[in-house]
Coordinates of C-alpha atoms and ligand atoms in Angstrom, one line a residue:
M1 CA 131.9 114.2 88.5
T2 CA 128.7 112.9 87.0
V3 CA 126.5 111.0 89.4
Q4 CA 125.3 107.5 88.7
I5 CA 121.7 106.7 89.4
G6 CA 120.0 103.4 88.6
M7 CA 116.5 102.8 87.3
L8 CA 114.8 99.4 87.3
C9 CA 112.1 98.7 84.6
D10 CA 110.3 95.9 82.9
R11 CA 108.8 98.3 80.3
I12 CA 109.7 101.7 79.2
R13 CA 106.5 103.8 79.4
P14 CA 106.4 107.5 78.5
D15 CA 107.0 108.2 82.2
E16 CA 110.3 106.3 82.2
R17 CA 111.2 108.0 79.0
M18 CA 110.7 111.3 80.8
V19 CA 113.1 110.2 83.5
I20 CA 115.7 109.3 80.8
E21 CA 115.3 112.7 79.1
A22 CA 115.5 114.6 82.4
A23 CA 118.7 112.7 83.3
K24 CA 120.3 113.7 80.0
K25 CA 119.5 117.4 80.6
K26 CA 120.9 117.2 84.2
N27 CA 124.0 115.4 83.1
I28 CA 123.2 112.5 85.4
E29 CA 124.4 109.1 84.3
L30 CA 121.2 107.1 84.5
I31 CA 121.7 103.3 84.2
V32 CA 118.5 101.6 83.1
H33 CA 118.2 98.0 84.1
N34 CA 115.7 95.7 82.4
V35 CA 114.9 93.4 85.3
D36 CA 113.6 90.7 82.9
E37 CA 117.2 90.1 81.9
I38 CA 118.8 90.0 85.3
V39 CA 119.6 87.0 87.5
F40 CA 119.7 88.2 91.1
D41 CA 121.7 86.5 93.8
A42 CA 119.5 86.0 96.8
F43 CA 122.4 86.1 99.3
T44 CA 125.1 88.5 98.2
N45 CA 124.1 90.1 94.9
S46 CA 127.8 89.7 94.0
E47 CA 127.2 88.8 90.4
T48 CA 125.5 92.0 89.5
K49 CA 126.5 95.4 90.8
F50 CA 124.0 98.1 91.2
E51 CA 124.2 101.8 91.8
N52 CA 123.9 103.1 95.4
V53 CA 120.5 104.7 94.7
I54 CA 117.9 103.1 92.4
L55 CA 114.5 104.3 91.2
Q56 CA 112.1 101.4 91.1
R57 CA 109.7 101.5 88.2
V58 CA 108.8 97.8 87.7
M59 CA 105.1 97.7 87.2
S60 CA 104.0 94.5 88.9
Y61 CA 103.6 94.6 92.7
F62 CA 105.0 91.2 93.4
K63 CA 107.9 91.5 91.0
S64 CA 109.0 94.9 92.2
M65 CA 108.6 94.1 95.9
H66 CA 110.8 91.0 95.5
I67 CA 113.4 92.9 93.5
T68 CA 113.4 95.7 96.0
A69 CA 114.0 93.2 98.8
L70 CA 117.0 91.8 96.9
L71 CA 118.5 95.2 96.3
E72 CA 118.0 96.5 99.9
N73 CA 119.7 93.3 101.0
A74 CA 122.7 94.4 98.9
D75 CA 122.7 97.8 100.6
T76 CA 121.2 99.7 97.7
K77 CA 118.7 102.5 98.5
V78 CA 115.6 102.0 96.6
V79 CA 112.8 104.6 95.9
N80 CA 110.3 103.6 97.1
S81 CA 111.6 101.4 99.9
F82 CA 110.4 97.8 100.4
N83 CA 108.4 98.7 103.4
A84 CA 106.6 101.6 101.7
A85 CA 106.0 99.6 98.5
T86 CA 104.6 96.7 100.5
I87 CA 102.1 98.9 102.2
C88 CA 101.2 101.0 99.2
G89 CA 100.7 98.1 96.9
N90 CA 98.2 96.5 99.2
K91 CA 94.9 98.3 99.8
L92 CA 94.3 96.6 103.1
L93 CA 97.7 97.4 104.5
T94 CA 97.2 101.0 103.2
S95 CA 93.8 101.3 105.0
I96 CA 95.3 100.0 108.2
T97 CA 98.3 102.4 108.0
L98 CA 96.4 105.5 107.1
S99 CA 93.7 105.0 109.7
K100 CA 96.3 104.4 112.4
A101 CA 98.0 107.6 111.5
G102 CA 94.7 109.6 111.7
V103 CA 94.5 110.2 107.9
P104 CA 90.8 110.2 106.9
T105 CA 90.1 107.2 104.6
P106 CA 86.9 105.5 103.5
K107 CA 85.3 103.1 105.9
T108 CA 86.4 99.5 105.0
V109 CA 85.6 96.0 106.2
V110 CA 87.2 92.7 105.2
A111 CA 85.7 89.2 105.0
F112 CA 86.8 85.9 103.5
T113 CA 83.5 84.2 102.6
E114 CA 80.5 85.1 100.6
E115 CA 78.2 84.8 103.6
S116 CA 80.3 86.9 106.0
S117 CA 80.8 89.5 103.2
L118 CA 77.0 89.8 102.8
K119 CA 76.7 90.2 106.5
A120 CA 79.4 92.9 106.5
L121 CA 77.6 94.7 103.7
E122 CA 74.6 95.1 106.0
K123 CA 76.8 97.2 108.2
V124 CA 78.6 99.2 105.5
G125 CA 75.3 99.7 103.6
Y126 CA 74.7 99.8 99.8
P127 CA 76.1 100.9 97.5
A128 CA 79.6 99.6 98.5
I129 CA 82.7 98.8 96.5
L130 CA 84.6 95.5 96.3
K131 CA 88.3 96.0 95.5
P132 CA 91.1 93.5 95.1
V133 CA 93.7 94.2 97.8
V134 CA 96.4 94.2 95.1
G135 CA 95.6 95.8 91.8
S136 CA 95.6 99.0 89.9
W137 CA 94.0 101.0 87.0
G138 CA 90.6 100.4 88.5
R139 CA 90.7 96.8 87.4
L140 CA 88.2 94.3 89.0
I141 CA 86.9 97.1 91.2
A142 CA 83.2 96.3 91.4
P143 CA 80.3 98.4 92.7
L144 CA 78.0 96.4 95.0
K145 CA 74.6 98.1 94.4
D146 CA 72.3 95.7 96.3
F147 CA 72.2 92.3 98.0
D148 CA 71.5 90.4 94.7
S149 CA 74.3 92.0 92.7
A150 CA 76.7 91.7 95.7
R151 CA 75.9 88.0 95.9
A152 CA 76.4 87.4 92.2
I153 CA 79.7 89.2 92.2
L154 CA 81.0 87.5 95.3
E155 CA 80.1 84.1 93.8
T156 CA 82.2 84.7 90.7
R157 CA 85.2 85.5 92.9
E158 CA 85.1 82.0 94.3
F159 CA 86.6 80.8 91.0
M160 CA 89.4 83.2 91.0
Y161 CA 92.9 83.2 92.7
P162 CA 92.9 83.3 96.5
L163 CA 94.0 87.0 96.3
Y164 CA 90.6 87.8 94.9
Q165 CA 88.9 86.0 97.8
V166 CA 90.2 88.6 100.3
F167 CA 87.0 90.6 100.2
Y168 CA 88.0 94.2 100.8
I169 CA 84.7 96.0 101.0
Q170 CA 84.5 99.8 101.2
E171 CA 81.7 102.4 101.6
M172 CA 81.0 104.1 98.3
M173 CA 81.5 107.8 98.9
Q174 CA 78.5 109.8 97.7
N175 CA 78.3 113.1 96.0
L176 CA 81.9 113.2 95.1
I177 CA 83.1 116.3 93.5
R178 CA 86.3 114.9 92.0
D179 CA 89.5 113.0 92.8
I180 CA 92.8 114.7 93.5
R181 CA 96.2 113.2 92.9
C182 CA 99.0 115.0 94.7
F183 CA 102.7 114.1 94.1
V184 CA 104.9 114.2 97.1
I185 CA 108.7 114.1 96.9
A186 CA 110.8 114.2 100.1
E187 CA 107.8 115.4 102.1
H188 CA 106.9 118.2 99.8
A189 CA 103.8 118.4 97.7
V190 CA 105.2 119.3 94.2
A191 CA 102.2 119.0 91.8
A192 CA 98.5 118.1 91.9
I193 CA 95.8 117.3 89.5
Y194 CA 92.0 117.0 89.7
R195 CA 90.8 113.8 88.1
Y196 CA 87.3 113.6 86.6
S197 CA 85.7 110.4 85.5
A198 CA 84.6 109.9 81.9
P199 CA 80.8 110.0 81.2
G200 CA 79.1 106.8 82.4
E201 CA 82.1 105.8 84.5
W202 CA 82.6 106.4 88.2
R203 CA 86.2 105.5 88.5
T204 CA 88.5 108.4 87.7
N205 CA 91.6 106.3 86.6
V206 CA 93.2 107.6 83.4
A207 CA 93.1 103.9 82.3
K208 CA 89.3 104.3 82.5
G209 CA 89.2 107.5 80.5
G210 CA 89.6 109.9 83.4
R211 CA 90.5 113.5 82.6
A212 CA 93.2 115.5 84.4
E213 CA 93.1 119.2 85.2
V214 CA 95.5 121.4 87.2
C215 CA 94.8 121.5 90.9
P216 CA 96.2 124.3 93.0
I217 CA 98.0 122.8 96.1
T218 CA 96.1 124.2 99.1
S219 CA 97.5 123.9 102.6
E220 CA 94.8 121.3 103.3
I221 CA 95.9 119.2 100.3
E222 CA 99.6 119.5 101.1
E223 CA 99.1 118.7 104.8
L224 CA 97.0 115.6 104.1
A225 CA 99.3 114.3 101.3
V226 CA 102.4 114.7 103.4
K227 CA 100.8 113.1 106.4
A228 CA 99.7 110.1 104.2
T229 CA 103.2 109.9 102.7
K230 CA 104.9 109.9 106.0
A231 CA 102.5 107.2 107.4
V232 CA 103.4 104.8 104.6
G233 CA 107.1 105.7 104.6
G234 CA 107.0 106.9 101.0
A235 CA 109.8 108.9 99.4
A236 CA 108.3 109.8 96.0
V237 CA 104.6 108.9 95.7
G238 CA 101.3 110.0 94.3
V239 CA 98.6 110.4 97.0
D240 CA 95.1 109.8 95.7
M241 CA 92.2 111.6 97.5
M242 CA 88.5 112.0 96.9
E243 CA 86.9 115.4 97.4
S244 CA 83.6 114.9 99.1
P245 CA 81.2 117.5 100.5
N246 CA 82.6 116.7 103.9
G247 CA 86.2 117.1 103.0
L248 CA 89.1 115.2 101.6
V249 CA 89.7 111.4 102.2
V250 CA 92.8 109.5 101.1
H251 CA 92.0 106.2 99.4
E252 CA 95.4 105.3 97.9
V253 CA 99.1 106.0 97.9
N254 CA 100.8 105.1 94.6
Y255 CA 104.5 104.0 94.9
T256 CA 105.5 103.6 91.2
T257 CA 103.1 106.2 89.9
E258 CA 102.5 107.2 86.3
F259 CA 103.2 110.9 86.3
K260 CA 103.0 111.9 82.6
A261 CA 99.4 113.3 82.8
T262 CA 100.3 115.3 85.9
A263 CA 103.5 116.7 84.5
E264 CA 101.8 117.7 81.3
S265 CA 98.8 119.4 82.9
T266 CA 100.8 121.2 85.6
G267 CA 104.0 121.9 83.7
V268 CA 105.9 120.6 86.8
D269 CA 109.0 118.6 85.8
I270 CA 108.2 115.7 88.1
A271 CA 110.9 113.4 86.5
G272 CA 113.5 116.1 87.1
L273 CA 112.4 116.6 90.7
V274 CA 112.6 112.9 91.4
L275 CA 116.1 112.8 89.9
D276 CA 117.2 115.8 92.1
F277 CA 115.9 113.9 95.1
L278 CA 117.8 110.7 94.1
V279 CA 121.0 112.6 93.5
D280 CA 120.6 114.2 96.9
M281 CA 120.2 110.7 98.5
E282 CA 123.3 109.5 96.6
R283 CA 125.4 112.4 98.1
H284 CA 124.3 112.0 101.7
Ligands
ADP1 N1 85.2 104.4 98.4 C1 85.1 104.9 97.1 N2 84.0 105.7 96.9 C2 83.8 106.2 95.6 N3 84.6 106.1 94.6 C3 85.7 105.4 94.8 C4 86.0 104.8 96.1 N4 87.2 104.1 96.0 C5 87.6 104.3 94.8 N5 86.8 105.0 94.0 C6 87.0 105.4 92.6 O1 87.6 104.3 91.9 C7 88.9 104.7 91.5 C8 89.8 103.5 91.6 O2 89.9 103.1 93.0 P1 91.4 102.9 93.7 O3 91.1 102.5 95.1 O4 92.2 104.0 93.4 O5 91.9 101.6 92.8 P2 93.1 101.5 91.8 O6 94.3 101.1 92.5 O7 92.7 100.4 90.8 O8 93.3 102.8 91.1 C9 89.3 105.9 92.3 O9 90.3 106.7 91.7 C10 88.0 106.6 92.5 O10 87.7 107.4 91.4
MG2 MG1 93.8 104.6 92.1

């Protein structure tokens, strides 16, 4: 009998297309739900029936988190879970969780006013980085090079949404060799890439012109990636690390990761492996 698996999207990116193609090859009945067209019942979800196991691919943190809550309430298993997504989608919750689990992660402080942030920066030292606690693709991540530029940047945030006035300030790691992204599915590291930043850019995000290259999965990378995944309760995630002269540090765990670049550079069928994992979940 063919297995039914659901996938929730608000846009079909090349990554989602890869999942759709992989499902066809594996003879899995993949039901794609466009969440923008669905009305969810907050209590029973009786109007709309979902599959037992769902891959969550909605791009916005707030949208996907609320939808996952609705589905879990209706006894659907969602990858990644509400708890994992809530932690991964928030940089502060991620820092707390990783450091508690003993995963090396950059030193971070949080303040809520311009004055206290400038004081905090004396402790962290310059250059530092200001990041929105919720956000991706490197957007609104600002380097704070010295007191004057820090003050100017913090001042502009005063006119933005309250979310951007949670000042998450992180030490800027020096002499970085490159970033590593390691995909973990069901506690196994399945593929990894090195990520190099584009000339004149310090962020390695593909959205900022970053370049991917195959990265052999060493036992150090595997151990750290799996430890970070377990800490956040992730089922299928992309763990981001920075390779510094003093070793690896994890700065982010992505819960609805874009995997096209990794699949293409490594030749690993990430979409297929995710589907195998979902089918396994459906059967147990
Ligand atoms: N503490 C840091 N020191 C140096 N570079 C950093 C640091 N944090 C992030 N970066 C660089 O900026 C990029 C974006 O930061 P990240 O925290 O992953 O935010 P996003 O969720 O927007 O991708 C990282 O991939 C890395 O290349
Ligand atoms: Mg990132």
